[in-house]
XYZ file of C-alpha atoms in Angstrom:
783
model
C -21.344 22.592 -113.159
C -21.232 23.014 -116.926
C -25.008 23.036 -116.941
C -25.016 25.741 -114.319
C -22.657 27.779 -116.451
C -24.861 27.385 -119.499
C -27.928 28.561 -117.621
C -26.008 31.641 -116.308
C -24.970 32.609 -119.734
C -28.510 32.219 -120.960
C -29.876 34.449 -118.184
C -27.155 37.057 -118.939
C -28.138 37.100 -122.689
C -31.776 37.452 -121.708
C -30.997 40.376 -119.537
C -28.973 42.134 -122.381
C -31.875 41.569 -124.795
C -34.139 43.266 -122.463
C -32.017 46.489 -122.139
C -33.478 49.590 -123.855
C -32.194 49.889 -127.358
C -30.605 53.307 -126.706
C -28.503 51.931 -123.848
C -27.431 48.405 -124.815
C -24.497 49.791 -127.030
C -23.411 52.400 -124.458
C -21.431 50.463 -121.914
C -18.887 47.544 -121.916
C -17.272 45.667 -119.118
C -13.863 44.127 -119.123
C -12.405 42.036 -116.128
C -8.978 40.921 -115.311
C -10.098 37.306 -115.138
C -13.595 35.891 -115.266
C -12.521 32.843 -113.135
C -10.331 33.256 -110.100
C -9.453 31.339 -106.907
C -12.221 31.590 -104.229
C -11.325 34.620 -102.094
C -8.900 36.296 -104.567
C -9.314 39.845 -105.790
C -10.672 40.859 -109.164
C -10.509 44.147 -111.015
C -13.253 45.257 -113.644
C -13.642 48.367 -115.787
C -16.745 49.812 -117.368
C -16.375 52.294 -120.376
C -19.293 54.461 -121.602
C -18.967 55.399 -125.329
C -18.907 58.950 -126.366
C -21.653 58.542 -128.804
C -24.330 58.026 -126.099
C -25.571 61.643 -126.516
C -28.745 61.121 -124.618
C -26.716 60.528 -121.320
C -25.494 63.261 -118.992
C -22.195 64.850 -119.840
C -20.854 63.467 -116.546
C -22.866 60.223 -115.865
C -22.397 58.532 -112.501
C -21.437 54.832 -113.058
C -22.477 52.396 -110.324
C -21.407 48.758 -109.774
C -23.431 45.888 -108.536
C -22.373 42.398 -107.643
C -25.379 40.127 -107.702
C -27.988 42.182 -105.929
C -25.649 44.275 -103.833
C -24.300 47.713 -104.761
C -20.393 47.824 -104.542
C -18.646 50.998 -103.296
C -15.192 52.026 -104.360
C -15.410 52.610 -108.103
C -12.968 55.296 -109.495
C -14.502 57.222 -112.486
C -12.490 59.301 -114.997
C -12.805 60.725 -118.489
C -10.432 59.382 -121.070
C -8.725 61.523 -123.818
C -11.160 60.213 -126.500
C -14.132 61.581 -124.434
C -15.274 58.312 -122.995
C -16.179 57.775 -119.403
C -14.419 54.859 -117.518
C -15.002 53.478 -114.063
C -12.677 51.059 -112.363
C -13.507 48.886 -109.365
C -11.450 46.301 -107.445
C -13.175 43.579 -105.412
C -10.758 42.699 -102.751
C -12.286 39.249 -102.000
C -14.488 37.315 -104.322
C -16.307 35.022 -102.035
C -19.075 33.942 -104.290
C -18.604 30.839 -106.379
C -20.808 32.283 -109.145
C -22.105 35.865 -109.495
C -22.897 38.536 -112.039
C -21.013 41.865 -111.949
C -23.055 44.725 -113.557
C -22.231 48.270 -114.677
C -25.299 50.468 -114.016
C -26.591 53.973 -114.496
C -29.512 55.797 -112.739
C -32.081 55.945 -115.521
C -35.157 57.785 -114.309
C -36.227 56.383 -111.118
C -34.595 52.940 -111.662
C -31.161 51.480 -111.896
C -30.389 50.581 -115.595
C -27.760 47.916 -116.376
C -25.475 48.899 -119.247
C -23.413 45.734 -119.179
C -22.572 42.693 -116.984
C -20.337 39.798 -116.837
C -20.285 36.536 -115.058
C -17.707 35.809 -112.351
C -16.677 32.278 -111.213
C -14.481 31.374 -108.178
C -13.346 27.940 -107.050
C -10.239 25.762 -106.605
C -8.045 23.857 -108.908
C -8.710 20.199 -109.008
C -7.107 18.038 -106.339
C -5.107 14.954 -107.144
C -7.369 11.909 -107.743
C -6.499 9.125 -105.401
C -7.376 5.398 -104.663
C -7.247 4.454 -108.208
C -7.979 0.673 -108.687
C -9.070 -1.559 -111.614
C -10.885 -4.795 -111.909
C -11.149 -7.012 -114.900
C -14.684 -8.188 -115.371
C -14.915 -11.361 -117.407
C -18.690 -11.076 -117.721
C -18.566 -7.729 -119.725
C -14.927 -8.324 -120.904
C -13.858 -4.816 -119.872
C -11.462 -3.228 -117.401
C -13.293 -1.190 -114.838
C -11.366 1.532 -112.980
C -12.622 3.771 -110.260
C -11.085 6.552 -108.104
C -11.869 9.205 -105.573
C -12.100 12.728 -107.132
C -11.174 14.694 -104.080
C -12.830 17.735 -102.598
C -15.314 19.956 -104.450
C -13.780 22.593 -106.736
C -16.961 24.728 -107.293
C -15.910 24.770 -110.998
C -16.707 22.718 -113.967
C -14.086 19.826 -113.692
C -13.563 17.120 -116.172
C -11.893 13.738 -115.492
C -10.147 11.585 -118.016
C -8.913 7.962 -117.619
C -5.685 7.822 -119.683
C -3.658 4.636 -120.236
C -0.970 3.177 -122.590
C 0.507 -0.261 -123.280
C 3.828 -1.271 -122.092
C 5.919 -4.408 -122.345
C 8.071 -3.682 -119.357
C 7.168 -2.298 -115.988
C 5.501 0.695 -117.395
C 8.701 2.742 -117.399
C 8.661 2.934 -121.253
C 5.346 4.116 -122.773
C 4.070 2.062 -125.790
C 0.923 2.501 -127.840
C -1.570 4.862 -126.380
C -5.078 3.689 -125.591
C -8.140 5.669 -126.309
C -9.022 7.979 -123.440
C -11.989 7.005 -121.335
C -14.282 9.959 -120.262
C -16.819 9.164 -117.499
C -20.254 10.602 -117.427
C -20.932 13.730 -115.468
C -20.837 13.090 -111.754
C -19.225 9.588 -112.156
C -15.891 8.617 -110.861
C -15.386 5.195 -112.715
C -14.924 4.293 -116.369
C -14.573 1.141 -118.369
C -12.040 0.328 -121.047
C -13.446 -2.164 -123.596
C -11.833 -5.464 -124.269
C -10.951 -4.405 -127.794
C -8.513 -1.798 -126.415
C -6.811 -4.232 -124.087
C -3.941 -6.617 -124.491
C -4.248 -9.531 -121.930
C -1.169 -10.708 -120.186
C 0.570 -7.406 -120.925
C 1.167 -4.535 -118.636
C -0.407 -1.242 -119.074
C -0.011 2.176 -117.446
C -3.189 3.797 -116.130
C -3.802 7.288 -114.496
C -6.621 9.783 -114.017
C -6.324 13.386 -115.149
C -8.600 16.108 -113.565
C -8.813 19.522 -115.236
C -10.692 22.865 -114.817
C -10.135 26.443 -115.599
C -7.750 26.873 -112.724
C -5.376 24.016 -113.324
C -4.824 20.322 -114.073
C -3.801 17.401 -111.702
C -2.992 13.768 -112.290
C -3.173 10.715 -110.056
C -0.225 8.434 -109.476
C 0.208 5.945 -112.385
C -0.982 2.350 -111.928
C 0.909 -0.314 -113.679
C -0.936 -3.653 -113.997
C -1.796 -6.694 -116.184
C -5.494 -6.910 -116.821
C -5.558 -10.598 -115.970
C -3.999 -9.953 -112.525
C -7.087 -7.978 -111.526
C -9.629 -10.456 -112.610
C -12.660 -10.553 -110.254
C -14.665 -13.768 -110.625
C -18.482 -14.001 -110.027
C -19.347 -16.091 -106.961
C -20.522 -19.704 -107.326
C -23.982 -20.833 -106.424
C -24.319 -22.510 -103.094
C -26.799 -25.218 -102.322
C -27.490 -28.182 -100.106
C -26.495 -31.701 -101.146
C -29.223 -33.853 -102.478
C -30.157 -36.756 -100.157
C -29.045 -40.162 -101.475
C -30.163 -43.618 -100.212
C -26.523 -44.862 -100.416
C -25.021 -41.942 -98.419
C -25.030 -41.980 -94.755
C -27.176 -39.295 -93.025
C -25.382 -36.244 -91.777
C -24.049 -36.373 -88.082
C -25.449 -34.270 -85.350
C -24.360 -30.617 -85.762
C -23.224 -31.083 -89.303
C -24.319 -29.736 -92.735
C -23.586 -31.158 -96.199
C -23.115 -28.551 -98.835
C -22.187 -28.305 -102.572
C -21.883 -25.474 -105.010
C -21.758 -24.818 -108.859
C -18.799 -22.803 -110.105
C -19.245 -19.605 -112.303
C -19.224 -20.915 -116.006
C -17.028 -18.247 -117.505
C -14.320 -19.070 -114.810
C -14.192 -22.746 -115.267
C -10.769 -22.592 -117.040
C -9.320 -20.487 -114.207
C -7.790 -22.002 -111.233
C -9.482 -20.663 -108.097
C -9.950 -21.264 -104.308
C -13.063 -20.677 -102.351
C -14.007 -20.000 -98.669
C -17.233 -20.265 -96.756
C -18.701 -18.268 -93.968
C -21.703 -19.137 -91.645
C -23.562 -17.838 -88.604
C -26.482 -18.960 -86.566
C -29.859 -17.188 -87.228
C -30.065 -15.355 -83.865
C -29.428 -11.752 -82.651
C -25.878 -10.452 -82.520
C -24.378 -13.590 -84.049
C -21.031 -13.097 -85.843
C -19.756 -14.693 -89.014
C -17.385 -17.681 -88.766
C -14.950 -18.189 -91.696
C -14.067 -21.621 -93.055
C -11.449 -22.221 -95.815
C -9.966 -22.697 -98.097
C -12.287 -25.353 -99.441
C -10.941 -28.253 -101.408
C -10.077 -27.303 -105.090
C -11.276 -30.275 -106.903
C -14.309 -31.181 -104.822
C -17.402 -29.146 -105.280
C -19.051 -30.415 -101.996
C -18.203 -30.009 -98.300
C -19.501 -31.328 -94.961
C -19.519 -28.581 -92.281
C -19.462 -29.841 -88.730
C -19.032 -28.412 -85.269
C -22.307 -26.580 -85.414
C -25.048 -26.243 -82.845
C -27.668 -28.998 -83.101
C -31.156 -28.135 -84.254
C -30.056 -24.640 -85.215
C -30.851 -22.568 -88.386
C -27.666 -21.200 -90.133
C -26.963 -18.808 -92.821
C -24.153 -19.619 -95.226
C -22.273 -17.897 -98.054
C -19.384 -18.670 -100.349
C -16.844 -16.796 -102.463
C -13.806 -17.532 -104.701
C -10.601 -15.940 -106.137
C -8.149 -16.617 -108.875
C -5.386 -18.788 -107.363
C -2.461 -19.064 -107.228
C -2.199 -16.256 -109.694
C -3.147 -12.773 -108.464
C -6.807 -11.726 -108.524
C -9.685 -10.213 -106.491
C -12.184 -12.031 -104.362
C -15.538 -12.364 -105.790
C -18.609 -10.990 -103.980
C -20.318 -13.231 -101.457
C -22.828 -15.458 -102.954
C -26.537 -15.319 -102.064
C -27.362 -16.688 -98.655
C -28.311 -20.271 -98.095
C -30.372 -21.194 -95.002
C -30.067 -24.670 -93.538
C -30.811 -26.294 -90.172
C -28.434 -28.681 -88.399
C -29.702 -32.130 -87.073
C -30.203 -32.551 -83.347
C -28.775 -35.022 -80.916
C -30.121 -36.673 -77.745
C -30.309 -34.294 -74.769
C -27.181 -34.213 -72.599
C -28.598 -32.880 -69.501
C -28.703 -33.655 -65.611
C -32.181 -33.652 -64.222
C -32.435 -32.335 -60.698
C -35.513 -33.780 -59.135
C -37.792 -33.104 -56.047
C -41.069 -34.688 -55.103
C -43.927 -34.059 -52.722
C -46.626 -36.427 -51.400
C -50.277 -35.492 -50.867
C -51.340 -35.623 -47.313
C -54.741 -37.269 -48.004
C -53.300 -39.813 -50.426
C -49.572 -40.648 -49.791
C -49.334 -42.780 -52.965
C -50.188 -39.671 -55.045
C -46.846 -38.129 -55.811
C -46.078 -34.763 -57.373
C -42.703 -34.840 -59.103
C -40.660 -31.721 -60.115
C -37.525 -31.537 -62.085
C -35.069 -29.026 -63.707
C -32.789 -29.710 -66.580
C -29.169 -28.693 -66.058
C -27.083 -28.554 -69.252
C -23.936 -30.601 -69.163
C -22.469 -28.977 -72.438
C -22.673 -25.576 -74.005
C -25.307 -27.018 -76.406
C -27.103 -29.872 -74.635
C -29.618 -30.504 -77.477
C -33.209 -29.702 -77.818
C -35.591 -31.243 -75.350
C -39.087 -32.221 -76.783
C -40.464 -33.810 -73.612
C -40.097 -35.944 -70.479
C -41.093 -39.375 -69.550
C -41.607 -40.845 -65.875
C -41.560 -44.603 -65.876
C -40.991 -47.599 -63.551
C -39.917 -51.300 -63.906
C -42.132 -53.933 -62.353
C -40.209 -56.479 -60.321
C -41.904 -59.426 -61.816
C -41.664 -58.465 -65.487
C -38.012 -58.422 -66.705
C -37.201 -55.710 -69.183
C -40.701 -54.157 -68.926
C -40.816 -50.426 -68.589
C -44.165 -48.865 -67.712
C -44.698 -45.149 -68.296
C -46.290 -43.132 -65.462
C -46.201 -39.641 -67.112
C -45.287 -38.204 -70.534
C -45.312 -34.379 -70.466
C -43.508 -31.248 -71.828
C -43.802 -29.449 -68.447
C -41.351 -29.558 -65.531
C -43.610 -31.368 -63.146
C -45.962 -34.281 -63.112
C -48.489 -35.742 -60.750
C -49.106 -39.486 -60.870
C -50.172 -42.421 -58.574
C -47.383 -44.447 -57.502
C -47.866 -48.260 -57.503
C -47.760 -49.812 -54.068
C -44.814 -52.018 -55.054
C -42.811 -49.167 -56.674
C -40.208 -47.455 -54.521
C -38.296 -45.847 -57.463
C -39.105 -44.340 -60.879
C -36.894 -43.165 -63.694
C -37.042 -39.747 -65.402
C -35.525 -39.099 -68.922
C -35.662 -36.241 -71.389
C -36.096 -36.974 -75.103
C -36.126 -35.570 -78.661
C -36.039 -36.943 -82.250
C -32.431 -38.152 -81.783
C -32.884 -40.128 -78.542
C -33.139 -39.894 -74.790
C -30.949 -38.589 -72.029
C -29.448 -40.709 -69.201
C -32.120 -41.900 -66.794
C -32.382 -40.122 -63.470
C -33.506 -42.418 -60.690
C -35.988 -40.975 -58.176
C -36.238 -42.821 -54.793
C -39.261 -42.277 -52.492
C -38.082 -42.778 -49.023
C -39.068 -41.529 -45.496
C -37.436 -38.614 -43.801
C -34.849 -40.213 -41.639
C -32.006 -37.693 -41.667
C -31.234 -35.042 -39.258
C -32.880 -31.559 -39.675
C -30.987 -28.354 -40.097
C -31.303 -25.673 -37.400
C -31.626 -21.849 -37.102
C -33.318 -21.330 -40.361
C -33.746 -17.548 -40.936
C -34.477 -15.278 -43.881
C -33.956 -11.561 -44.584
C -34.532 -9.192 -47.551
C -31.433 -7.959 -49.461
C -33.480 -5.694 -51.832
C -37.006 -5.534 -53.087
C -36.391 -8.467 -55.505
C -34.282 -10.877 -53.558
C -34.252 -12.864 -50.244
C -31.367 -14.263 -48.430
C -32.099 -17.610 -46.508
C -29.616 -18.983 -44.157
C -29.246 -21.975 -41.811
C -26.792 -24.046 -39.769
C -25.969 -27.410 -41.461
C -26.798 -30.458 -39.488
C -24.267 -33.230 -38.521
C -23.384 -35.279 -40.437
C -23.138 -33.010 -43.547
C -25.833 -33.587 -46.032
C -25.286 -34.135 -49.820
C -27.241 -31.078 -50.761
C -30.405 -29.055 -50.015
C -33.843 -28.470 -51.721
C -35.010 -24.790 -51.267
C -38.637 -24.013 -51.990
C -40.328 -20.638 -51.849
C -43.637 -19.214 -52.720
C -46.282 -16.720 -51.635
C -47.243 -17.217 -47.944
C -50.726 -16.977 -46.452
C -53.323 -15.993 -47.476
C -52.036 -16.493 -51.163
C -50.167 -19.755 -50.420
C -50.226 -22.393 -53.291
C -48.158 -25.434 -53.777
C -48.516 -25.221 -57.554
C -46.963 -21.751 -57.753
C -43.850 -22.556 -55.669
C -40.372 -22.205 -57.034
C -37.646 -24.459 -56.005
C -33.881 -25.052 -56.393
C -31.426 -27.712 -55.597
C -28.154 -26.753 -53.899
C -25.537 -29.555 -54.564
C -23.099 -28.176 -51.984
C -23.837 -29.970 -48.781
C -21.659 -27.488 -46.785
C -23.542 -24.449 -47.895
C -24.987 -22.233 -45.141
C -27.232 -20.083 -47.242
C -28.588 -19.157 -50.614
C -29.799 -15.906 -52.316
C -33.221 -16.176 -53.823
C -33.661 -14.006 -56.935
C -36.313 -15.863 -58.972
C -40.001 -14.876 -58.747
C -39.378 -12.420 -55.837
C -41.632 -9.271 -55.689
C -41.596 -6.513 -53.283
C -44.178 -6.213 -50.416
C -45.060 -9.871 -50.461
C -44.868 -12.455 -47.788
C -43.042 -15.525 -48.771
C -42.911 -19.050 -47.202
C -39.325 -20.470 -47.643
C -38.846 -24.316 -47.049
C -35.401 -25.938 -46.763
C -34.937 -29.846 -46.863
C -31.499 -31.478 -46.338
C -30.724 -34.299 -48.717
C -28.779 -37.396 -47.690
C -27.759 -40.721 -49.316
C -31.128 -42.534 -50.101
C -33.018 -40.339 -47.595
C -33.761 -36.812 -46.585
C -34.180 -34.773 -43.468
C -37.384 -33.052 -42.161
C -38.301 -29.779 -43.942
C -38.020 -26.475 -42.038
C -39.753 -23.381 -43.133
C -39.604 -19.682 -42.393
C -41.598 -16.657 -43.475
C -40.050 -13.386 -44.746
C -40.988 -10.264 -46.663
C -38.915 -9.138 -49.651
C -39.623 -5.519 -48.671
C -41.672 -4.287 -45.722
C -44.112 -1.390 -45.879
C -44.664 1.649 -43.645
C -47.400 1.371 -40.974
C -50.860 1.619 -42.467
C -52.125 4.015 -39.718
C -51.009 5.570 -36.465
C -52.651 5.143 -32.990
C -55.490 7.418 -32.179
C -54.762 10.152 -29.589
C -57.034 10.479 -26.563
C -57.133 13.213 -23.951
C -56.811 11.890 -20.427
C -56.383 14.861 -18.307
C -56.147 18.707 -18.995
C -55.214 21.792 -16.977
C -54.571 25.426 -17.541
C -50.943 24.899 -18.691
C -50.715 21.169 -19.343
C -52.533 18.271 -21.067
C -52.033 14.486 -20.695
C -52.385 12.402 -23.817
C -52.555 8.616 -24.177
C -52.941 6.104 -27.057
C -53.332 2.356 -27.630
C -50.485 0.921 -29.930
C -51.654 -0.756 -33.038
C -51.108 -4.621 -33.109
C -48.132 -5.776 -35.431
C -49.192 -6.370 -39.091
C -47.619 -8.696 -41.454
C -45.501 -7.058 -44.031
C -45.216 -3.980 -41.884
C -41.932 -2.873 -40.529
C -41.688 -2.558 -36.577
C -42.086 0.830 -35.257
C -38.889 2.749 -34.219
C -40.355 5.731 -32.491
C -43.315 8.203 -32.132
C -43.394 11.983 -32.690
C -46.019 14.254 -31.178
C -46.652 17.496 -33.076
C -48.478 20.441 -31.402
C -49.650 23.649 -33.091
C -51.292 26.584 -31.466
C -53.848 29.083 -32.910
C -50.790 31.344 -33.988
C -49.571 28.458 -36.180
C -46.451 28.001 -33.937
C -45.380 24.369 -33.647
C -43.221 22.255 -31.573
C -42.635 18.448 -31.491
C -41.348 15.768 -29.181
C -39.818 12.366 -30.141
C -40.766 9.332 -28.027
C -39.794 5.736 -27.853
C -41.793 3.075 -29.593
C -42.827 1.615 -26.174
C -44.407 4.952 -25.052
C -48.060 4.828 -24.381
C -48.693 8.526 -23.333
C -47.214 11.894 -22.980
C -47.719 15.104 -20.924
C -47.662 18.437 -22.652
C -46.285 21.192 -20.414
C -45.832 25.027 -20.954
C -49.197 25.485 -22.582
C -51.140 28.767 -22.371
C -54.312 29.034 -20.498
C -57.573 29.233 -22.416
C -55.758 28.511 -25.653
C -56.527 26.240 -28.583
C -54.093 23.470 -29.751
C -54.077 21.024 -32.579
C -52.117 17.724 -31.851
C -51.369 14.684 -33.950
C -49.098 11.524 -33.481
C -46.783 10.224 -36.107
C -45.747 6.499 -36.035
C -42.420 5.851 -37.800
C -40.592 2.731 -38.897
C -37.524 2.081 -41.160
C -40.085 1.779 -44.090
C -41.836 5.138 -43.600
C -44.184 7.005 -41.355
C -47.846 7.558 -40.979
C -49.800 10.355 -39.169
C -52.790 9.943 -36.886
C -55.940 12.083 -36.951
C -55.736 15.529 -35.359
C -56.800 15.992 -31.780
C -58.072 19.579 -30.987
C -58.149 20.718 -27.293
C -58.360 23.926 -25.318
C -56.653 24.429 -22.000
C -58.686 25.526 -18.940
C -59.473 29.220 -18.022
C -58.217 30.514 -14.582
C -61.049 30.837 -11.843
C -62.364 34.231 -10.279
C -60.547 33.732 -6.841
C -57.403 32.850 -8.545
C -57.629 36.019 -10.605
C -58.110 38.095 -7.571
C -55.151 36.578 -5.895
C -53.144 37.144 -8.873
C -54.233 40.836 -9.109
C -53.619 41.296 -5.381
C -50.148 39.957 -5.605
C -49.490 42.193 -8.587
C -50.717 45.279 -6.647
C -48.592 44.427 -3.618
C -45.714 43.981 -5.864
C -46.311 47.272 -7.358
C -46.628 48.965 -4.024
C -43.332 47.520 -2.835
C -41.619 48.693 -5.961
C -43.027 52.271 -5.461
C -41.878 52.288 -1.726
C -38.430 51.057 -2.581
C -38.065 53.649 -5.268
C -39.242 56.525 -2.932
C -36.769 55.389 -0.233
C -33.942 55.189 -2.682
C -34.813 58.751 -3.970
C -34.868 60.208 -0.411
C -31.680 58.598 0.887
C -29.584 59.261 -2.151
C -28.068 62.909 -2.146
C -27.684 62.773 -5.844
C -31.428 62.195 -6.323
C -32.655 64.466 -3.418
C -31.314 67.874 -4.560
C -33.134 67.935 -7.942
C -36.496 67.218 -6.197
C -36.147 69.270 -2.962
C -33.688 71.973 -3.335
C -32.003 72.929 0.028
C -32.699 76.467 1.308
C -29.552 78.163 2.706
C -29.557 79.196 6.340
C -29.258 83.025 6.582
C -27.849 82.719 10.085
C -24.898 80.967 8.702
C -24.513 83.265 5.747
C -21.360 85.236 5.058
C -23.181 88.402 4.219
C -23.002 89.677 7.685
C -19.195 89.777 7.581
C -19.079 92.882 5.596
C -20.705 96.292 5.953
C -20.983 98.838 3.158
C -18.911 101.952 3.890
C -21.359 104.249 2.264
C -24.998 103.605 1.957
C -27.640 105.906 0.601
C -29.867 107.307 3.232
C -33.273 106.927 1.665
C -36.324 107.462 3.688
C -38.088 104.229 4.381
C -41.700 104.826 5.247
C -43.799 102.006 6.570
C -47.288 102.304 5.587
C -49.954 102.773 8.193
C -47.485 103.670 11.019
C -47.170 107.049 12.609
C -43.628 106.522 13.725
C -40.844 108.537 12.378
C -39.328 107.264 9.224
C -36.271 105.158 9.267
C -33.331 107.057 7.867
C -30.657 104.454 8.093
C -30.403 100.586 7.559
C -27.455 98.907 8.846
C -26.643 95.208 8.198
C -25.450 93.370 11.209
C -23.525 90.126 11.188
C -24.620 87.596 13.717
C -22.158 85.566 15.596
C -22.594 81.900 14.628
C -21.949 80.853 18.143
C -24.299 83.322 19.728
C -27.988 82.674 18.978
C -30.274 85.498 18.697
C -32.312 86.152 21.800
C -35.647 85.111 20.012
C -34.294 81.918 18.431
C -34.736 80.076 21.851
C -38.478 80.929 22.151
C -41.193 78.857 20.652
C -42.173 79.675 17.143
C -45.686 80.301 18.150
C -44.742 83.028 20.439
C -44.068 86.665 19.583
C -40.562 87.654 19.124
C -39.309 89.420 22.326
C -38.798 92.724 20.609
C -39.890 96.150 21.554
C -43.361 97.228 20.493
C -42.032 99.462 17.855
C -39.973 96.504 16.404
C -42.925 94.096 16.512
C -44.738 96.362 14.198
C -42.313 95.409 11.462
C -42.536 91.608 11.762
C -43.670 90.083 8.485
C -45.020 86.624 7.993
C -44.528 84.394 4.934
C -41.607 83.737 2.627
C -38.887 86.134 2.882
C -38.225 86.047 -0.787
C -41.824 87.263 -1.287
C -41.018 90.605 0.408
C -38.365 91.397 -2.104
C -40.890 91.193 -4.858
C -43.312 93.689 -3.249
C -43.321 97.312 -4.652
C -41.081 99.624 -2.800
C -42.008 103.232 -2.159
C -39.802 106.134 -2.686
C -37.132 104.118 -4.436
C -36.134 104.685 -7.835
C -33.575 101.852 -8.192
C -33.041 98.532 -6.265
C -30.150 96.010 -6.361
C -30.655 92.256 -6.475
C -28.885 90.408 -3.820
C -27.753 87.081 -5.382
C -29.413 83.734 -5.362
C -32.505 83.248 -3.445
C -30.936 81.087 -0.917
C -28.648 84.002 0.347
C -29.554 87.127 2.393
C -29.721 90.419 0.676
C -29.818 94.070 1.711
C -31.955 96.779 0.294
C -30.959 100.396 -0.124
C -34.220 101.292 1.537
C -32.602 101.071 5.031
C -34.375 97.780 6.018
C -32.248 94.926 7.307
C -33.205 91.370 6.448
C -32.063 88.730 8.909
C -32.125 85.070 8.357
C -35.576 83.550 9.102
C -35.965 81.775 12.370
C -37.101 78.231 12.428
C -40.682 79.186 12.619
C -40.610 80.860 9.234
C -41.077 84.470 10.718
C -39.147 87.264 9.208
C -38.691 90.205 11.576
C -38.066 93.637 10.376
C -37.015 96.290 12.761
C -35.486 99.852 12.748
C -31.868 100.175 13.203
C -32.264 102.481 16.279
C -34.227 99.777 17.993
C -31.723 97.090 17.353
C -28.972 99.176 18.401
């Protein structure tokens, strides 16, 4: 930090030297404090001298902190004619920055003066002060933790004094120890120390914002002595010394020479050279002896060992651990049980293939270098003839004709294991029953059985790939010692989608039972392909399909069901689910002359497979059938029209709108009244020479008395006088009202067309007779 401050001052001086000569003497900055707490406010003022005549009379003073202009400056003119600007920075958040007083000079900002500002924290109290007496350098080395960063140049000083008591009274002072920059440790030379006498030691930290001191440490330099570790090595072999026992190591060490006059104790740690091994601590080691035999280790195992020492019984500090020493323990004879199983060749029964598996009897059973199969001839006492010597877990040999038993041992450089006898006898025991197997997951198989009676002593379970990949050399086997077991989970060498042959043999005393075997898949596969669809019969709206089921396949899960999918030309689909025993299906509800795409899906618990797509088209209807359909449709349409017509005719509500009823003038109420005064206009019939009609009287007809001419046939002429017959009109009575009327200036409309009306032209309109004739006659003739 001091170096940073020096660079900052150098940069400031360089800027001042580069100022124009006419302005470098014009301004001056003064601050309340150049170093403050980080985040505290700071006040600065800039005064422009009066003798700067080349400036404006009222110059505008600007402030800049680093590269940013700062607003808020208050400018005033003092009594002596100088200009002053004061600014207060509320929070100084920069640990180091330059505050500049500036003026606008031409087109640039000219610095008149600037000052460096620093912000930080006072030093924290140093802690974890500890000291060690190094006899190699004959100095007292103390170290501490300085605390958090202050952002300011901070100095640390190791202070100490001599004291004859418990450091309550201060004696002669010891020269201060100042560490190098950035270091938090310092060494007091031997010449400034007084051994076997207490001394007070503390650390003082200081910067521009304050001073702090660590708690005082009172100690005797000899109580904090730290020895150097001894040199650990293996003991030299001696012809007189006994060799080390199995699992033991013989060690010795050389003490550190400057510490020979100091009483000390040592401890040892060791760990095997394997992954994730932990250190094991052994100690304290004997004081006088400089050698040690370490036992209880794993045989034939490489170990890493280290040693360290401490001043004892007086106080002191442990030395560092010595450099590592790597040694290997001796081994002992294998302590294993050998489970055996054998198999005879069918072509040569005296050729035997023997298998075995070592089962450790202890946590560390010793290293095995090889196996030996041997037998004892009956005529040669004490003679052992080897049949096989191998490092594998099997051996094939020719069994001598007189040999009924062989011995198997495991060996290493320390000896052999206990012999395991193997007796070759015929299968005379009972066989187990109901052997079955099933897959638990893709990498395991469960094999179960019913134990025979009497109970066997154990079982031998063999498994390997079944046909067509069967091989006796690649089989895996295991011995189950529990004779009452009813099953076993096979996990070794099990792969999915493979057919395995599993053989179980019961073992009895001096004999065995016949072997039973079963086949099982670790994981079954989906059907490889679905049956092919065939069209058996087809109609206009149906189609009959059939298929031939595929034969069962090894490794394929049995079918659970079929599903038929049908899709038409409009991409509309439907499906049907069938039993696995189905051999055909009839599709109903199809459209005539339509195209369909059909496929079959065969499904099992392991998956599903689709067949190829069958495309078919339903039949087209024939011509006669089309005619019949059209005839039926026309008949149906005709019946519908007749029924609708009958309904409309019989329903009153529907009849009136279509055929309005014409009222009967004979039953009209117009005849019940006679106008009292009627205009007597002349009514002249055209083309007649008779005298004109001068009066038209409306007569009311009695409803019960028919008119004389109503009883005659409509085709006959009304029985009227000749003069009256002249006025008979034919046609619609309402049409007569629309004809032009002579010698009449006005006419009154009679009411609705269904009712009779009278005219002012002295002509009487009577209701029409049934034949549709309207008779007009003069009043005098009627009267």
